[in-house]
Amino acid sequence: MTSRTESEDMSTATPTRAPHGDVPTGHRTAEGRAGAGLFDPGQLVRSLPDALRKLDPRVMVKSPVIFVVWSGSVLTTVFSFTDPGDLFGWTISAWLWLTVVFANLAEAVAEGRGKAQADTLRRAKTDTVARRLLDGGAEERVPGTDLRIGDLVVCETGDVVPGDGDVVEGVASVDESAITGESAPVIRESGGDRSAVTGGTKVLSDRIVIRITTRPGETFIDRMINLVEGAARQKTPNEIALNILLASLTIVFLLAVATLPPFADHAGTQLTMVVLVALLVCLIPTTIGALLSAIGIAGMDRLVQRNVLAMSGRAVEAAGDVSTLLLDKTGTITLGNRRAAEFVPVGGATEAEVADAAQLSSLADETPEGRSVVVLAKERYGLRERHRGELVHAEWIAFTAQTRMSGVDVDGRKVRKGAAGAVTDWVRERGGTVAEDAQSAADRIAAAGGTPLLVAVEDTDGARALGVIHLKDVVKDGMRDRFAELRRMGIKTVMITGDNPLTAKAIAEEAGVDDFLAEATPEDKMALIRREQAGGKLVAMTGDGTNDAPALAQADVGVAMNTGTSAAKEAGNMVDLDSDPTKLIEIVEIGKQLLITRGALTTFSIANDVAKYFAIIPALFAAVYPGLDKLNIMALSSPDSAILSAVVFNALIILALVPLSLRGVRYRPMSADRMLRRNLTVYGIGGLIAPFVGIKLIDLLISLIPGL
Amino acid sequence: MGPVLAGVLQLLALMGALALAYIPLGNYMAKVYSSDKHWRVEKWIYRSIGAHPDTEMRWPAYLRGILAFSVVGVLFLYLLQRLQGVLPGSLGFDSVSPAQSFNTAVSFVTNTNWQSYYGEQTMGHVVQTAGLAVQNFVSAAVGIAVAVALVRGFARSRTGELGNFWSDLVRGVTRILLPGAFVAAVVLVACGALQNFSGIHEVGQFMGGSQQWNGGAVASTEAVKELGTNGGGYFNANSAHPFENPTPFTNLFEIFLLLVIPFSLTRTFGVMVGSVRQGYAILATMATIWVGFVALMMWTEFAHHGPAFEIAGGAMEGKEARFGVGASSIFAVSTTLTSTGAVNSFHSSFTGLGGGITLLGMQLGEIAPGGTGSGLYGMLIMATIAVFIAGLMVGRTPEYLGKKIGTREIKLAACYILITPALVLVLTAVSMALPTPPNSMLNSGAHGFSEVLYAFTSAANNNGSAFAGLNANTDWYNTMTGLAMLLGRFLPMVFVLALAGSLAEQKPVPATAGTLRTEKPLFTGVLVGAILIITGLTYFPALALGPLAEGLAS
């Protein structure tokens, strides 16, 4: 936790969080990155060579359903060679091969998007020369690949950081755009939570000494390249489970088709190998079998597009299952800084007097809180903003941790603003009094979750308190709705804050979170996660500090901020390059979308089979059992055309669904019941009907071709 | 009153009776399997077999209990038949041949009750009563025990323990099946079913000639035959025989008996997992399929084709005039959607489509409502698969009743659904392809094929009914249907118990608004759809060449 603010303190420290935390729903797609945006048909063409390379049986065998199609294609092709005049056999073989190629294409396109990104990353990883520090302070120049854990290296203006590590000496501004896509430089300094530097980033100014923390080849950028290229991709548990189900369905259909020849013999007809393979390929769940791995890769890719790196696909799946979200208050639920909301006069002063004094005392205060006082005075009381230059004789008193107040001495008038205790002491030292209602006003503000700042003045009338500034946490726009949405999705939100319980409660109520953890220590957080997990819940959280690391490791989805320490990044299973804690919500949605896409296409794939039977069974057997022609409800033109249409539809539907598998099924937060009803209608009922229409249309086209 | 109306009214009466029994029987069975008290007679049994009824078993131990018990059962029945000739009470019948003894022993131990023999011409009182009837009780109790173990898997967490097989087995007999069968037998006797130990009578026939009648403990066998979804008739004519099923009332009563435990077990399930609404959802799924099949069957059997049908009011060939088309349709659907296999009419004589409905009923895996116990666990497996697909569509990795359906769970469920299709299709194909087995077919063409398909469908799904026509008393059919029955019964149990063990070890996932609501009608719809599509797709080609070819011919 870095943004803990003591309510008595007037926080003047620079906020450690990146400023774009202010946008609750937004995400940037970094410029110059590949794979963003909508599906481009050109990708299909570009990925074709990769798809053809995947026809290697050693690759094919990894996808059992498509391997069966591949084997079928080989079989029919061999049989076609034995009967070269059989145009039907050749056509079926060709379409079966196309089915395999389309399946490979889906995967190749998904991988291709990552490859482009990996290339960008590789450019950042050009061979660097490191300046290694030797004992005694001398330097030697060694290739970056020779660095070992624990080595100390020096980087100065213009140097590329040779490897991942922590800054142990100095401060520097670093350009991390190679990794994050964000061009604004960031500050990296020794000690604290901003000490981590990443290999491949560039030092823009100053000199730092870095202790290397990873071996060459295992750096963050290496892992990123592996991830986006899919080289490190392992099948996730749910994907494995689905593959098992698909394999068992394939076996069932294999049995149904393999046992058919003796049945047909008895009926007095012979089935050719080509027809049997065609029937088998139509029945096994080729659609989902072809798209399954593309869906997985695309899910990871959607995260990458949002600048989130998942260290394992398992974490993406877990994100869909999350039922408790731990959200840091500052930067996630509230804007990073408190803002002045009202001026409360005390002891007979007027509001205008308070506003005037408050504005004066804040002119030199460049903290967001200070600026907000000036803004409020202008907006509410029409006080023109004065500039420091206008007040020539002014002596500006800066905030220090000792005095805990700031202000200005000008024209014999002394104005102070600060923590109530400090300002009260200041007034009393000068023989003045603090009106009784000042304390009650401060208490009231504190009770409402705000921070009171006392404003006092010493002038010819003596020292006295004028009023109280009400600083309050501002809940970001739309957060209430967002949490209500999450609640409908069955996700409980817990706000984590260092504030006292009173303040925390007030903000929690305003933001509409389900629960809060006040005065949170890392141990409290850990205990909360354990408690939720003991109840069977999956917990997601974000964190950036080293003291967050144990909780990040314990959480089912731990998103480390890229600005955070390397310990935090090691512990989490995702890294957010934008360091935007709000993104946790998007990560959950991406996880759900991945699972929904899998389920929807599986349902679609299985529902498709019904129509294919109605095409193929009458085509095979109506000659011997004319009654079966009643099943030819699509009125397909000929048996050959019926079988071919089913095969063609089966191949084309894969191609047609590639964009959907890459983009993911449209996801909107809603209850499970509504979501199921919607997806069942679209992909279940739709999956039943679509092939009837599709096969009929293809049949119409085929019947126009002479010779078939 | 027309025959159609009569059929519909009988169906409604049946549904009313089942509804009345549902809650009391379901709750009672939940209590039976949750109670920690033993009856005195049960304690004697435990002591005599050396069982410790309070020891919790993990799934391998539970399975070992079932397998040991069943092996002993098969051996005992086999020897009893092989030695019939030297035992008293044989009514003078010889010992049964080895192949047929094996087949019959397996058949009764697996709750199939496939009969390749004529009861009244093969089995004496001792084999019928001390052998076959005993298995009618215990094989049904084994089925319920496995279902209860699976339910415990859902209900329990962070333990691998599934209960005690011996206790579940004994209680199923002493507390459910024996009292139930006793009451049912009294009702049947009161309505005219036979119950004695008399010998063979030579009776003169109306039109001249003579015929032989046996006596026997028919009513009591009949009671447990239906209540335990066994189906093995005392007589070859099974429930079409007036000694077994004398009146239209007993007919309806027998249908009630064979449905009441499988349907009520969904209540037991609901109570034991702590949500009766989950039980209702499973009940609704079973009831939807059952009612749908009955309606289809009545439609196809009442449809009039030709003058003979019109005079009879439907397809009356092979149906008892006492029961008519309506009651025969309800019986045929109920016996094939459970694992009963008792028949009050000849499924071979149904219309082509009607025969197809009986076939498809069994091919669904007999889960609507299915056999005693086996129906519930079969349905829960299908629910697991439906949850896996539908669950993904709500954006979570799938979970059912608070348990994650992960890799291990789906692997076991997938193995389960592979077994019966593999047995049915492969054995049918081999029987059609080899030179001699096809000689058993009475008919040629589509109907002949249906006979073979029906035999293996019935055996592998542990139904036991036969599509009359096929001569199944050959070495090939006795051996192969025997294998189908054995593997079709015990392999699925292995996977069910392993799944139960895996579920019981999990910690429960709390339900949230993001959880798939499996107690809602929408899920029932998904489940019905998944069952019909997945099984429909598996058997469609085979059905097309049998009943569909026949039924669509005209």
CSV table of N, CA and C in Angstrom, one decimal, chain A residues 5 47 56 161 242 247 389 439 457 589 637 681:
chain,number,residue,atom,x,y,z
A,5,THR,N,-3.0,7.6,3.5
A,5,THR,CA,-2.9,9.0,3.9
A,5,THR,C,-3.5,9.1,5.3
A,47,SER,N,-1.8,-15.2,-42.8
A,47,SER,CA,-1.5,-16.3,-41.9
A,47,SER,C,-1.5,-17.6,-42.7
A,56,ASP,N,1.5,-30.5,-40.6
A,56,ASP,CA,2.4,-31.5,-40.1
A,56,ASP,C,1.7,-32.3,-39.0
A,161,VAL,N,18.6,0.0,-20.3
A,161,VAL,CA,18.8,-0.8,-19.1
A,161,VAL,C,19.0,-2.3,-19.6
A,242,LEU,N,-12.6,-29.3,-21.6
A,242,LEU,CA,-13.4,-29.2,-22.8
A,242,LEU,C,-12.9,-30.1,-23.9
A,247,ALA,N,-13.2,-34.9,-27.2
A,247,ALA,CA,-12.6,-36.1,-27.6
A,247,ALA,C,-13.6,-37.3,-27.4
A,389,GLY,N,2.9,36.3,-8.2
A,389,GLY,CA,3.6,37.5,-8.6
A,389,GLY,C,2.9,38.8,-8.2
A,439,GLN,N,-14.2,23.1,16.5
A,439,GLN,CA,-14.0,21.7,16.8
A,439,GLN,C,-15.2,20.9,16.3
A,457,VAL,N,-6.1,33.1,10.8
A,457,VAL,CA,-5.5,34.3,10.4
A,457,VAL,C,-5.0,35.1,11.6
A,589,GLU,N,-14.0,-9.2,-16.7
A,589,GLU,CA,-14.9,-9.4,-17.9
A,589,GLU,C,-14.2,-10.1,-19.0
A,637,SER,N,-31.0,-31.4,-53.6
A,637,SER,CA,-31.2,-31.8,-54.9
A,637,SER,C,-30.8,-33.2,-55.2
A,681,THR,N,-30.2,-18.8,-26.8
A,681,THR,CA,-31.1,-18.4,-28.0
A,681,THR,C,-30.2,-18.2,-29.2
